[in-house]
Short mmCIF file of C-alpha atoms in Angstrom, two decimals:
data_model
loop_
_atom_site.label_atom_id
_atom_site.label_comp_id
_atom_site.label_asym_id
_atom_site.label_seq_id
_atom_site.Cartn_x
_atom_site.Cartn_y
_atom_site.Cartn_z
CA UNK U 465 0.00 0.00 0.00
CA UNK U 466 1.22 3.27 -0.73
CA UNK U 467 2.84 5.58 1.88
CA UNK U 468 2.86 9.62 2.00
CA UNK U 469 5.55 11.59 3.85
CA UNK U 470 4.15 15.15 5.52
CA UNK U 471 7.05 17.93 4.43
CA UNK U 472 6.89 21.45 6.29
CA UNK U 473 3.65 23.12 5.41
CA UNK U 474 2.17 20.24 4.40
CA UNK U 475 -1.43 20.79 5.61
CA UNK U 476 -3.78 18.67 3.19
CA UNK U 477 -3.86 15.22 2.55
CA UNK U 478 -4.86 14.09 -0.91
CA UNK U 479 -4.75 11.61 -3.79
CA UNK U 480 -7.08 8.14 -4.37
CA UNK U 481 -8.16 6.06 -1.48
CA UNK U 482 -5.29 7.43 1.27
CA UNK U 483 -5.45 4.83 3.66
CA UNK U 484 -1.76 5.32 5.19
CA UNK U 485 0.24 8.68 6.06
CA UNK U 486 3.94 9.31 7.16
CA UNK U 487 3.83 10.98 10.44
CA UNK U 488 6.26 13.75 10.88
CA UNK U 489 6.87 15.52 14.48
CA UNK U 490 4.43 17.59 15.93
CA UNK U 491 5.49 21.67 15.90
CA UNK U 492 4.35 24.42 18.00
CA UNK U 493 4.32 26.87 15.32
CA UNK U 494 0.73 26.25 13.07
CA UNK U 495 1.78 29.45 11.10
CA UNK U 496 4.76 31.10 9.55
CA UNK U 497 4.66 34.76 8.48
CA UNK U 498 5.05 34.91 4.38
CA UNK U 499 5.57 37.48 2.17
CA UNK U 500 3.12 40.49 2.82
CA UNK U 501 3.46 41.93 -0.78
CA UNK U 502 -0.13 43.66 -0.29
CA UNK U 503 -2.13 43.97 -3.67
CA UNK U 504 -0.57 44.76 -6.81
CA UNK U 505 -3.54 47.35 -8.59
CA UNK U 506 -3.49 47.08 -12.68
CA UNK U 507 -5.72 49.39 -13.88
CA UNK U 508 -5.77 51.60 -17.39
CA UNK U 509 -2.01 51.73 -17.59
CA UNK U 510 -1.49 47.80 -17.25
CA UNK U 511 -1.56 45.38 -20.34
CA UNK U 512 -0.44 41.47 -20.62
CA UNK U 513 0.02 40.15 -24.02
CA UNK U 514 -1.02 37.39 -26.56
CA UNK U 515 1.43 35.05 -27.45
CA UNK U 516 0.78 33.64 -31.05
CA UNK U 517 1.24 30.12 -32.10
CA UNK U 518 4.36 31.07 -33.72
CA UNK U 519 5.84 32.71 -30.15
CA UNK U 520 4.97 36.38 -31.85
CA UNK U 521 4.25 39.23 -29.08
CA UNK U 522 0.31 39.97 -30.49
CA UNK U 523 -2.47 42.48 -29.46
CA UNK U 524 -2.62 43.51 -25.81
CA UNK U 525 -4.96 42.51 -23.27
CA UNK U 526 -6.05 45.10 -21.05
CA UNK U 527 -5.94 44.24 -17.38
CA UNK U 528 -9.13 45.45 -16.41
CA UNK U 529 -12.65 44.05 -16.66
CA UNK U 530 -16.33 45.47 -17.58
CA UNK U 531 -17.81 47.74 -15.18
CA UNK U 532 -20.98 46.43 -14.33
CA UNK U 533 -21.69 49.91 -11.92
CA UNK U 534 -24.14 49.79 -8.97
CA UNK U 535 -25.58 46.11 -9.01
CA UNK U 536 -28.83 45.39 -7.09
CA UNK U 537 -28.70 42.28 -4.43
CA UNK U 538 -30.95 39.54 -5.28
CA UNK U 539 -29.66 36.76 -2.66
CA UNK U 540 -27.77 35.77 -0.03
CA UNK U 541 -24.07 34.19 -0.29
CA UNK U 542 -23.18 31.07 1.68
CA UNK U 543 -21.57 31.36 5.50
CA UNK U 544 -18.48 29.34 4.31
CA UNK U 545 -18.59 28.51 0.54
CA UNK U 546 -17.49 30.89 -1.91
CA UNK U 547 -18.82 27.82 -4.64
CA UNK U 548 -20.81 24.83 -4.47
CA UNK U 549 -19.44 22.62 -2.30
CA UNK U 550 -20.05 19.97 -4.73
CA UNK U 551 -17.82 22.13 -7.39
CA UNK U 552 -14.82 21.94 -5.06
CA UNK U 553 -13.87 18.43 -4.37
CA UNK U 554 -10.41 18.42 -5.92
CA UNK U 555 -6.84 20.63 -5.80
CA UNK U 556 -6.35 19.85 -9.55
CA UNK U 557 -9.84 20.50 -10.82
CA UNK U 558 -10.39 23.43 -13.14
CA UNK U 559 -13.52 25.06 -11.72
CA UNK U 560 -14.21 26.85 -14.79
CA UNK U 561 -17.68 28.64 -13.51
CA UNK U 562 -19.24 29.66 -10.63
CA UNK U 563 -22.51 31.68 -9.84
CA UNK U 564 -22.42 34.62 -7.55
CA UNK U 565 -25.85 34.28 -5.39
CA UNK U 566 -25.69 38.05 -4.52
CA UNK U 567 -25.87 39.38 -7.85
CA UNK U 568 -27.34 36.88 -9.97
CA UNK U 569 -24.35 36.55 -12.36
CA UNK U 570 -22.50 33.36 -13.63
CA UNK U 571 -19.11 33.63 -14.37
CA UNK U 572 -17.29 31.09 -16.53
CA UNK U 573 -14.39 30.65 -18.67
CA UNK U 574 -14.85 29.45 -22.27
CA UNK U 575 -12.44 27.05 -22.18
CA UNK U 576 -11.43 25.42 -25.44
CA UNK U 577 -12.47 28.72 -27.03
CA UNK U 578 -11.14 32.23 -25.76
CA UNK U 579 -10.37 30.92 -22.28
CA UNK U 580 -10.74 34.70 -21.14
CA UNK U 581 -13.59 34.91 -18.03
CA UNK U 582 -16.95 35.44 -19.30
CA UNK U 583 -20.33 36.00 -17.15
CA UNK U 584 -24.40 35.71 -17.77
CA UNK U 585 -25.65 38.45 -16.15
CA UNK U 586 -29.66 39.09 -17.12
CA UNK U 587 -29.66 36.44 -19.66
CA UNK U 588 -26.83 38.11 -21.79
CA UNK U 589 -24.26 36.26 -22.25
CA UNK U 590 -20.02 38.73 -22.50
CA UNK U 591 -16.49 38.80 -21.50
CA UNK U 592 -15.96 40.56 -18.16
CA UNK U 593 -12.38 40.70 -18.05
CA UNK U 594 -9.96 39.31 -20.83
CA UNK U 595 -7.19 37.51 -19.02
CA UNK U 596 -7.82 33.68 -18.84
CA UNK U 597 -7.70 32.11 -15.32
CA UNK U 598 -9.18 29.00 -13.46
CA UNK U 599 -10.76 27.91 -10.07
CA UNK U 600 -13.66 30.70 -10.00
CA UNK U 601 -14.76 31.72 -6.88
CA UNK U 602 -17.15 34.36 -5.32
CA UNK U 603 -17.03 36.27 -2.72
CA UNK U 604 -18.80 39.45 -1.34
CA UNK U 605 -19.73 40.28 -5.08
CA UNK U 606 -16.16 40.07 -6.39
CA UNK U 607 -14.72 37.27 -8.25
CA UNK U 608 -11.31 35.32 -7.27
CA UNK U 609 -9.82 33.22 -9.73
CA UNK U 610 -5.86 31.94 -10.62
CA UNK U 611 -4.58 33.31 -13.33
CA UNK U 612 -3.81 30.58 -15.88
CA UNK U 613 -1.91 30.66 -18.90
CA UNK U 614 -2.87 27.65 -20.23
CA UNK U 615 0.40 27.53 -22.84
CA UNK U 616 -0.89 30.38 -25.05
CA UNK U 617 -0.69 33.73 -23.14
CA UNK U 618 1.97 35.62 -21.79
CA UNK U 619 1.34 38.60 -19.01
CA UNK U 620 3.47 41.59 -17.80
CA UNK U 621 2.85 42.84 -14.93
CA UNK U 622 1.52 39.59 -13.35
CA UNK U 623 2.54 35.82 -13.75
CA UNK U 624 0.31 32.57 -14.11
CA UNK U 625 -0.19 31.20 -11.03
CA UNK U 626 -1.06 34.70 -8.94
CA UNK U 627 -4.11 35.25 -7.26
CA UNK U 628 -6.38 37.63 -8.77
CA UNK U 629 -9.66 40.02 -7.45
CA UNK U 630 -12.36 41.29 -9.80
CA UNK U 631 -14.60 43.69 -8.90
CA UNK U 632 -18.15 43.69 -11.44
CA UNK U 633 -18.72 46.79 -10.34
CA UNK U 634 -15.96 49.24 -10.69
CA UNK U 635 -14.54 46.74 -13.56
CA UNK U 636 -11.44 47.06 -11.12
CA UNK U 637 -8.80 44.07 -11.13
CA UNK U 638 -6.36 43.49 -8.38
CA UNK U 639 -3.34 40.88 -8.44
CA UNK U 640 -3.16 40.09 -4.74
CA UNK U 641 -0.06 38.02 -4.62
CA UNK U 642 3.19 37.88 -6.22
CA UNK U 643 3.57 33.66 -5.07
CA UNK U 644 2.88 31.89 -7.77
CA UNK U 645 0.17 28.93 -7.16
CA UNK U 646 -0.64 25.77 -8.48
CA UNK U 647 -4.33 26.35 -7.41
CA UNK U 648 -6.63 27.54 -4.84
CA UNK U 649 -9.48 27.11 -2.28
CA UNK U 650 -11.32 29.98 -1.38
CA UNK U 651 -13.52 30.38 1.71
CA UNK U 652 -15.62 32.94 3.51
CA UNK U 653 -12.97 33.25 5.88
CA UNK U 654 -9.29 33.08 3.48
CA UNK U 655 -7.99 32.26 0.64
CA UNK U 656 -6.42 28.43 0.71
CA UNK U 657 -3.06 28.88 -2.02
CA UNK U 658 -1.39 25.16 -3.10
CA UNK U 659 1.91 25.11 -4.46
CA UNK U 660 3.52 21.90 -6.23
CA UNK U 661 6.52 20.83 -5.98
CA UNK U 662 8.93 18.47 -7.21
CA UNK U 663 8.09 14.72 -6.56
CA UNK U 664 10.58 13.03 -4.57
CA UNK U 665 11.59 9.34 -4.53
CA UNK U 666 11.69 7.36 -1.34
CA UNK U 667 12.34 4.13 -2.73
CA UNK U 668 8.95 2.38 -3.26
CA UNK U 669 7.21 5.50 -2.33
CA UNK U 670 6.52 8.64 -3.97
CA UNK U 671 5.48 12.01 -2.42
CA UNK U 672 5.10 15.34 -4.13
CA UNK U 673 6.58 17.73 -1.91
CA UNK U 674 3.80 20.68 -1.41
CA UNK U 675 3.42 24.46 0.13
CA UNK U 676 0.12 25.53 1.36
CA UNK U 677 -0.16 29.29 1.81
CA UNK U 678 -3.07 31.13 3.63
CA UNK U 679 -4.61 34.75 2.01
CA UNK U 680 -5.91 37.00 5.23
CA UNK U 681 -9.07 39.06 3.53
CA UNK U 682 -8.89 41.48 6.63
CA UNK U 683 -5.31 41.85 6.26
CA UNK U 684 -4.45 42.08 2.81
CA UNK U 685 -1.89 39.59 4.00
CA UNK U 686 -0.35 36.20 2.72
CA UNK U 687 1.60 33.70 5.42
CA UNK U 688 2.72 30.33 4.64
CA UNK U 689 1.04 27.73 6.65
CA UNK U 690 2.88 25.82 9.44
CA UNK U 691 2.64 21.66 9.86
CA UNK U 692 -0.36 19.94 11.13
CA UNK U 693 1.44 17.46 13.68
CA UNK U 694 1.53 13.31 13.56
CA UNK U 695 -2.34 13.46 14.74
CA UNK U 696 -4.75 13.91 11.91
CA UNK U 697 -4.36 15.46 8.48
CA UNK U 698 -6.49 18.32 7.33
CA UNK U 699 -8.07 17.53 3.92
CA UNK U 700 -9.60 20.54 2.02
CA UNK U 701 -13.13 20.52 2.31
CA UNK U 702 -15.44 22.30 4.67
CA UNK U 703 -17.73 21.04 7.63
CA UNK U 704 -19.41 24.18 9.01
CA UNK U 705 -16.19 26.43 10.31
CA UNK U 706 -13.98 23.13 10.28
CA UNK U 707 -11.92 21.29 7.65
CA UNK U 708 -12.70 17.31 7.43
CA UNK U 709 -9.31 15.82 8.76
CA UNK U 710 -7.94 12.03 8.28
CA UNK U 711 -7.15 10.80 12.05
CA UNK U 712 -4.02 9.29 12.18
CA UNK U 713 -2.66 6.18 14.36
CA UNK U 714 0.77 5.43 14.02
CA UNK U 715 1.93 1.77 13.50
CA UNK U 716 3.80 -0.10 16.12
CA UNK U 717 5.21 -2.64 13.58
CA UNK U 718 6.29 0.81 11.51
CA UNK U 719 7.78 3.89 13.57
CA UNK U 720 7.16 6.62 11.65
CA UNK U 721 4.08 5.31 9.44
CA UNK U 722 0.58 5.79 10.60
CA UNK U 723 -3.00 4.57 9.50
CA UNK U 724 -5.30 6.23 8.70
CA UNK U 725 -8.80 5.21 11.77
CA UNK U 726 -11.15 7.30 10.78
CA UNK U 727 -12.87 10.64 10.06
CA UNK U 728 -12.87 14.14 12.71
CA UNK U 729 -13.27 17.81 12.49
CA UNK U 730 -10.10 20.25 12.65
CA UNK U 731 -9.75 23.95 11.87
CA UNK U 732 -6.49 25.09 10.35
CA UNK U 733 -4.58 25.87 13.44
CA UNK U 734 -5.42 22.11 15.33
CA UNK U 735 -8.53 23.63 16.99
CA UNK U 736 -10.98 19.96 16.83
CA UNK U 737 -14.48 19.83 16.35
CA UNK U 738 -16.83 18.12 18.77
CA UNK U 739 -17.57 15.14 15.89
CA UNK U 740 -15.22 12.48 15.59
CA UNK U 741 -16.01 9.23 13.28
CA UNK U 742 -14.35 5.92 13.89
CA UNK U 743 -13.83 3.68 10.42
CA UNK U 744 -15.35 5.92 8.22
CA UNK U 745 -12.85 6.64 5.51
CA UNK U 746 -13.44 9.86 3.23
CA UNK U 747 -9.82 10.29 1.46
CA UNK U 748 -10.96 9.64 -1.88
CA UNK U 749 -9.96 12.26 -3.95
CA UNK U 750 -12.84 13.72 -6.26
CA UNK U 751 -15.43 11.54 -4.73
CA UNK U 752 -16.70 13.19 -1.48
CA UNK U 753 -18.09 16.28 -0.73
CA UNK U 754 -19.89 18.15 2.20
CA UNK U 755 -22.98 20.26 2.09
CA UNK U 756 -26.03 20.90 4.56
CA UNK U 757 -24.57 18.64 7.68
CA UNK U 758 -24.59 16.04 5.05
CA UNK U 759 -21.69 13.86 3.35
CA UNK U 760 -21.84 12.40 -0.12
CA UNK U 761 -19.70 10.55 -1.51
CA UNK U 762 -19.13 7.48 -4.35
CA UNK U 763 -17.52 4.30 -3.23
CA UNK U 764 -17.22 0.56 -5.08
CA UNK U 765 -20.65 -0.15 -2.43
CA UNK U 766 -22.19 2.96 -3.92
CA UNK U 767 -23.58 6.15 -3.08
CA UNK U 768 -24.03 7.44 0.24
CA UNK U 769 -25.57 10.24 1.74
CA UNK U 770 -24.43 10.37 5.43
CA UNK U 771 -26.38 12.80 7.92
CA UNK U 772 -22.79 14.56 9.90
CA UNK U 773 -24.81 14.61 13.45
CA UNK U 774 -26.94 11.55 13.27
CA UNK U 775 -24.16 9.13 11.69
CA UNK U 776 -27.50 7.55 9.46
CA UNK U 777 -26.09 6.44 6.34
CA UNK U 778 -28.52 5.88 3.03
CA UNK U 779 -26.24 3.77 0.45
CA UNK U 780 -27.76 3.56 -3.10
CA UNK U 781 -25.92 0.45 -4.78
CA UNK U 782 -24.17 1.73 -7.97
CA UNK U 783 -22.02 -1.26 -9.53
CA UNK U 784 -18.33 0.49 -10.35
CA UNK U 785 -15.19 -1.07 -11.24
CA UNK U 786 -13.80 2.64 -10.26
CA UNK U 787 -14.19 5.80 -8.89
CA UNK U 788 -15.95 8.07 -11.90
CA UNK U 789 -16.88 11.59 -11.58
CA UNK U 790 -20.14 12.64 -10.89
CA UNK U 791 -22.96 15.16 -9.67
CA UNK U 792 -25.99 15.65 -7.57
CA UNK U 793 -28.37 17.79 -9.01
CA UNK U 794 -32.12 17.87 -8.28
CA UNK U 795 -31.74 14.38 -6.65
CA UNK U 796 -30.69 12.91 -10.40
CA UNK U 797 -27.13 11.50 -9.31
CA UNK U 798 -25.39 11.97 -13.29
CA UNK U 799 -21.75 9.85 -14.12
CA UNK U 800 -19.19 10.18 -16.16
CA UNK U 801 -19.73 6.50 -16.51
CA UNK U 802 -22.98 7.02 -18.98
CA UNK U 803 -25.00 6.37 -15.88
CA UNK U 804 -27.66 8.11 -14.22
CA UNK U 805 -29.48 7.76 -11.17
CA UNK U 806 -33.12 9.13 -10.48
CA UNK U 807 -32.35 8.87 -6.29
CA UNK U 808 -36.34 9.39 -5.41
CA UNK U 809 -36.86 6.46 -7.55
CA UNK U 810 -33.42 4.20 -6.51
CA UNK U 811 -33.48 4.02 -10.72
CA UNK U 812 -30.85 3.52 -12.91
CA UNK U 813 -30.48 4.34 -16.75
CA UNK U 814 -27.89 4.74 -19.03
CA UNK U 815 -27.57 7.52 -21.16
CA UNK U 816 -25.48 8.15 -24.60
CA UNK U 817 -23.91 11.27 -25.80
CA UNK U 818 -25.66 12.37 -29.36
CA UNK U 819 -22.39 14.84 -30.54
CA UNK U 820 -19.90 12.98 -32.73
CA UNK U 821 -17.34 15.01 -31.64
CA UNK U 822 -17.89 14.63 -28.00
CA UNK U 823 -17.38 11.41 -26.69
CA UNK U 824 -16.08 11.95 -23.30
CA UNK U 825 -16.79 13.68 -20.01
CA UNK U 826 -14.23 14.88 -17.70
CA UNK U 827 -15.27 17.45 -14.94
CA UNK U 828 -18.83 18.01 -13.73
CA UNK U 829 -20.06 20.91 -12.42
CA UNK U 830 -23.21 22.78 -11.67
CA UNK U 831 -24.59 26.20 -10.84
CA UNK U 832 -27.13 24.74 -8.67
CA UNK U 833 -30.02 23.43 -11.06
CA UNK U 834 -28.03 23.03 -14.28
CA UNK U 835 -25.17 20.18 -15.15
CA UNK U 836 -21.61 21.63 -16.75
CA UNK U 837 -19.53 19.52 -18.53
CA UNK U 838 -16.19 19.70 -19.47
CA UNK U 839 -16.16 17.56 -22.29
CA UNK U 840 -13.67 15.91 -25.36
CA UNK U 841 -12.99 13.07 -26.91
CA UNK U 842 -12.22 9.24 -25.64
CA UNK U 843 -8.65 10.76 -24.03
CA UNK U 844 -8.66 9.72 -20.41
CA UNK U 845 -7.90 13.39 -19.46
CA UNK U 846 -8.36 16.82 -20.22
CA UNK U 847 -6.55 18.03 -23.66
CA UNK U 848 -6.31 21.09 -25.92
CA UNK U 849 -9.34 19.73 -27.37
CA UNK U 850 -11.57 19.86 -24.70
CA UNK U 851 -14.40 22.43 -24.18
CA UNK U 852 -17.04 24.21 -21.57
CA UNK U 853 -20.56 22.86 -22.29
CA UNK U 854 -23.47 23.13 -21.03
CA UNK U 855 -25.34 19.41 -20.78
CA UNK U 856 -28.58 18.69 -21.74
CA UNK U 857 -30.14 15.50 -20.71
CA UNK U 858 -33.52 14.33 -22.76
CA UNK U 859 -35.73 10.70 -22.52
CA UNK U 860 -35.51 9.76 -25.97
CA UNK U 861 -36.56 6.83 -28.04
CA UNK U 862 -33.50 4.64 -26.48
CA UNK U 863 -33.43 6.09 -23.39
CA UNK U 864 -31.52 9.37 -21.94
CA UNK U 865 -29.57 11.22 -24.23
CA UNK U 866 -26.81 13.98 -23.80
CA UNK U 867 -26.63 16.97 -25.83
CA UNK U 868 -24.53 20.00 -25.18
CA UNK U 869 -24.74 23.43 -25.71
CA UNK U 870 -22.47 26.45 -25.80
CA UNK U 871 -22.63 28.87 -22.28
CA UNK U 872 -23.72 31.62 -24.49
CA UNK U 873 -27.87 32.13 -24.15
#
């Protein structure tokens, strides 16, 4: 079984079916002080640039977005999420969308086409702000993203992997680090910034050797995250106010190895939660998610929906030989494995994709009462060829079929 070693400010545990972590000694310190850099403001006076398939320098790309002006409220946002929790259940996702409750817009990047950060806003359909970035995120009407380069852009004045702040209303950007991140988290309270390393070789094991870097909203402020200890190991979804965390155990037969027992409740700096649960294993990456005091998640005995307080688990069998991707929406459970799952009814259908060109689903998303699909062709993975579509899922004459459409309305 494979074996993970903790490096300093190591703080989330990740990757398929975890079962055993290294345990590294326990530190007093839960927080080292970064670089403060404060935000870097790029308004009419700062540009990035195109790079053209042939590495020429072409037109500029102005690094400031449509200004919306005054915006009326028409919701509420979430206490913790900043996104659907069930949008957020991976570090290396793309999270290309995400819908701001307060105003009413959905932001989204068109990847496979411009990849620059679009939004619906009153049933119109524009770019907001050409730069193209990933893992959307909204928070007190202003979007957060990571700028990404994706291989085809080049910026000045700002770097692919920095953290960046939109603001619909003013049209104002802000670059609010100068780190460079593999990708992000963010929450009511901070930003959560993951940086990848190299991989290192232990011999039969491998472990990628990771940063994890918090973003104070108050403070304007970035510090790199201390180590968690030998106890538990903080994973990167939300229960309430506290993280889901792998307990640890180490092995007698294996100083410096533990297993992982079960399931509790930490915040960031150790702080545990009042619910602890023995044997229940949730380290499997992509699979599990947390929202409304509930737990979902996909296993080879199906899918459960576990109540947090009562510990009353409702399993709906669903036959896999692995771990596809998948999403809840108006209690249809939908697969990547051309399965889907009418949960009021405990049926299951299969369902075909009616575009040629389209053969293959990747990442699933939603906006709350539609399914988003990033979609290609039979490629295990996502590739240059892949694109942001919006699924549509009909009862035809054969049973359900999938159709996609474009974000634009």
């Amino acid at each position: 079984m494979k074996t993970f070693r903790i490096f300093k400010n190591l703080l989330f545990l990740f990757g398929c079916c975890l079962f055993l972590a290294a345990c590294g000694k326990k530190t007093d310190k839960n927080m080292e002080t970064g670089g403060s850099p404060g935000s870097i403001e790029k308004t009419d006076d700062g540009f990035s640039q195109k790079m053209g398939e042939g590495g020429q320098m072409g037109d500029a790309l102005p690094l400031v977005g449509k200004a919306f002006g005054e915006l009326p409220v028409v919701g509420e946002e979430d206490a913790v999420y900043c996104n659907l929790p069930e949008n957020i259940r991976g570090w290396d996702d793309i999270i290309p969308l995400c819908a701001d409750p307060l105003y009413g817009i959905l932001y989204y990047v068109d990847y496979g086409g411009d990849y620059m950060i679009h939004a619906v806003y009153n049933g119109e359909s524009q770019i907001v702000l050409e730069l193209p970035g990933k893992r959307l995120f909204c928070r007190e009407g202003k979007l957060y993203f990571l700028l990404e380069s994706y291989n085809r852009f080049q910026f000045e004045g700002a770097q692919s992997g920095n953290v960046a702040e939109y603001d619909p209303v003013t049209g104002r950007v802000k670059i609010l680090t100068e780190e460079v991140f593999n990708s992000i988290v963010v929450y009511q309270d901070m930003i959560y910034c993951r940086r990848q390393g190299i991989s290192l070789d232990y011999g039969n094991d491998f472990a990628d050797e990771v940063d994890y870097w918090f973003y104070f909203f108050n403070e304007n402020k970035l510090a790199a995250a201390g180590r968690t200890g030998n106890e538990y190991v903080l994973d990167l979804r939300r229960c309430g106010d506290y993280f889901l965390a792998a307990t640890l155990q180490e092995l007698e037969e294996a100083p410096g190895l533990c297993i992982q027992t079960g399931t509790e409740l930490r915040k960031w700096n150790g702080e545990r939660g009042t619910a602890m649960w023995d044997g229940m294993i949730l380290m499997l990456s992509d699979q599990h998610y947390v929202k409304d005091g509930k737990f979902y998640w996909l296993d080879p005995e199906g899918f459960h929906i576990r109540e947090a307080v009562s510990g009353q688990d409702q399993i709906y069998p669903w036959e896999t030989e692995h771990l596809e991707r998948y999403i809840l929406v108006d209690n249809l459970l939908f697969s990547t494995s051309f399965r889907l799952m009418d949960l009021e009814k405990s049926s299951m259908e299969l369902w075909s994709i009616t575009d040629d060109s389209l053969k293959q689903l990747h990442e699933l998303y939603t906006d709350g009462s539609q399914i988003y699909a990033i979609a290609g062709n039979y490629a295990s993975e996502v590739n240059k060829n892949s694109v942001l579509r919006r699924v549509q899922v009909t009862q035809g004459e054969h049973g359900y079929e999938v159709s996609f459409e474009t974000m634009q309305r």
